[in-house]
Amino acid sequence: MDTPINRTTGRNALVIALIVGLVIGGTGVAAALTFTNLNTEKISLFGADTASSDLNIKSQDTSVYSEDRMVVRLTAENTDADNPHEADVTVQILDSSDNVVAKMTKPASVAAGSQQALTFDFNEPGVAQDYQRTYIVVDQTS
């Protein structure tokens, strides 16, 4: 006598296989989304081998007047007592993801052993609203 085929067992196995496949696939997608959401980090390619600058930023003051206006005041100091030096000073306004919201560059010409005040007035829509921190770059030209 022939043994009857149990169709319920076959369907149950197929349903279980589909559920396991969906769980594994869903886990893989979730892991892929998690791993691609990494924060970027700004690094300097020459960070380990930088030349010493004669111009340094001695002080910084940031004032927020409205969500569209903020002022950054810097004092550039020439540590060389014998020679005047010049530089391009750039102030970048960064948001919480370290994206540049606004930036401004001004020249600085500082006499030997003295200081120069620099004022950066940012008037742009939402500049202070997105402000998280400043990033200052001193590019000494002479």
C-alpha atoms as one frame of an Amber mdcrd trajectory, in Angstrom:
protein
   0.000   0.000   0.000   1.281   3.503  -0.851   2.014   6.104   1.864  -0.032
   9.303   1.463   1.911  12.579   0.977   1.452  15.052   3.807   0.910  18.362
   2.023   0.653  20.343   5.289   4.226  19.473   6.267   5.533  20.662   2.876
   3.695  23.979   3.166   4.893  24.495   6.733   8.497  23.898   5.667   8.112
  26.429   2.838   6.591  29.047   5.170   9.380  28.523   7.725  12.033  28.819
   4.999  10.464  32.097   3.781  10.315  33.516   7.310  13.954  32.594   7.988
  14.974  34.165   4.657  13.116  37.384   5.471  14.657  37.588   8.947  18.180
  37.064   7.601  17.605  39.522   4.742  16.103  42.128   7.079  19.024  41.790
   9.471  21.478  42.274   6.601  19.692  45.418   5.409  19.579  46.823   8.951
  23.291  46.123   9.406  24.114  47.754   6.064  22.147  50.870   6.995  23.825
  51.008  10.389  27.356  50.674   9.021  26.918  53.306   6.299  25.794  55.934
   8.809  29.313  56.757  10.044  30.291  60.276  11.057  32.930  61.957   8.943
  35.995  63.345  10.643  38.108  66.150   9.265  41.798  65.341   9.422  44.904
  67.055   8.190  47.005  65.055   5.754  50.067  66.850   7.058  49.045  66.789
  10.725  52.089  64.837  11.848  54.574  67.057  10.003  53.537  70.709  10.349
  55.848  73.686  10.354  55.757  76.048  13.297  54.106  79.358  12.472  55.251
  82.745  13.739  51.633  83.900  13.750  49.332  82.460  16.395  45.752  83.156
  17.409  46.026  84.567  20.919  42.311  85.107  21.618  38.905  84.434  20.094
  35.507  85.890  20.935  32.293  84.771  19.229  29.125  86.864  19.556  25.737
  85.749  18.223  23.369  88.659  17.504  20.553  86.819  15.712  20.065  83.548
  13.842  21.341  85.317  10.708  24.275  87.284  12.165  27.320  86.457  14.236
  30.719  88.099  14.724  34.026  86.347  15.430  36.851  88.501  16.811  40.421
  87.204  16.789  43.772  88.516  17.936  46.692  87.396  15.769  50.058  87.507
  17.544  53.482  87.581  15.873  55.861  85.612  18.104  58.878  86.605  15.989
  60.456  89.607  17.736  62.639  90.521  14.746  60.494  90.225  11.594  56.990
  91.220  10.506  54.804  88.435   9.118  51.701  88.153   6.959  49.042  85.460
   6.753  45.620  84.670   5.384  43.329  83.896   8.324  40.196  81.870   7.550
  37.304  81.399   9.956  34.866  78.591   9.162  31.489  78.259  10.876  30.709
  74.548  11.355  27.412  72.830  12.159  26.963  69.800  14.422  28.119  67.463
  11.613  31.275  69.563  10.999  29.915  70.794   7.668  31.027  74.307   6.703
  28.025  76.627   7.003  29.997  79.783   6.149  33.607  80.872   5.809  35.516
  84.102   5.470  39.208  84.860   4.838  41.053  88.057   5.752  44.689  89.058
   5.405  46.731  89.761   8.527  49.911  91.814   8.532  51.490  91.831  11.981
  54.597  93.809  12.925  57.461  92.090  14.740  56.496  91.098  18.279  53.041
  92.693  18.143  49.373  91.806  17.688  46.555  92.578  15.251  42.808  92.420
  15.877  40.661  90.817  13.157  36.855  90.944  12.968  34.802  88.495  10.886
  31.169  89.635  10.520  28.952  86.822   9.194  25.596  88.039   7.810  23.960
  85.042   6.134  20.555  83.388   6.487  20.648  80.818   9.310  24.407  81.110
   9.949  24.079  81.406  13.725  21.163  78.995  13.876  23.346  76.190  12.456
  26.500  77.278  14.370  28.136  74.611  16.522  31.808  75.649  16.554  34.446
  77.598  14.639  37.488  76.281  12.803  40.363  78.723  12.274  43.106  78.300
   9.665  46.222  80.500   9.649  48.080  80.290   6.338  51.310  82.230   6.862
  52.428  83.828   3.591  55.596  85.613   4.773
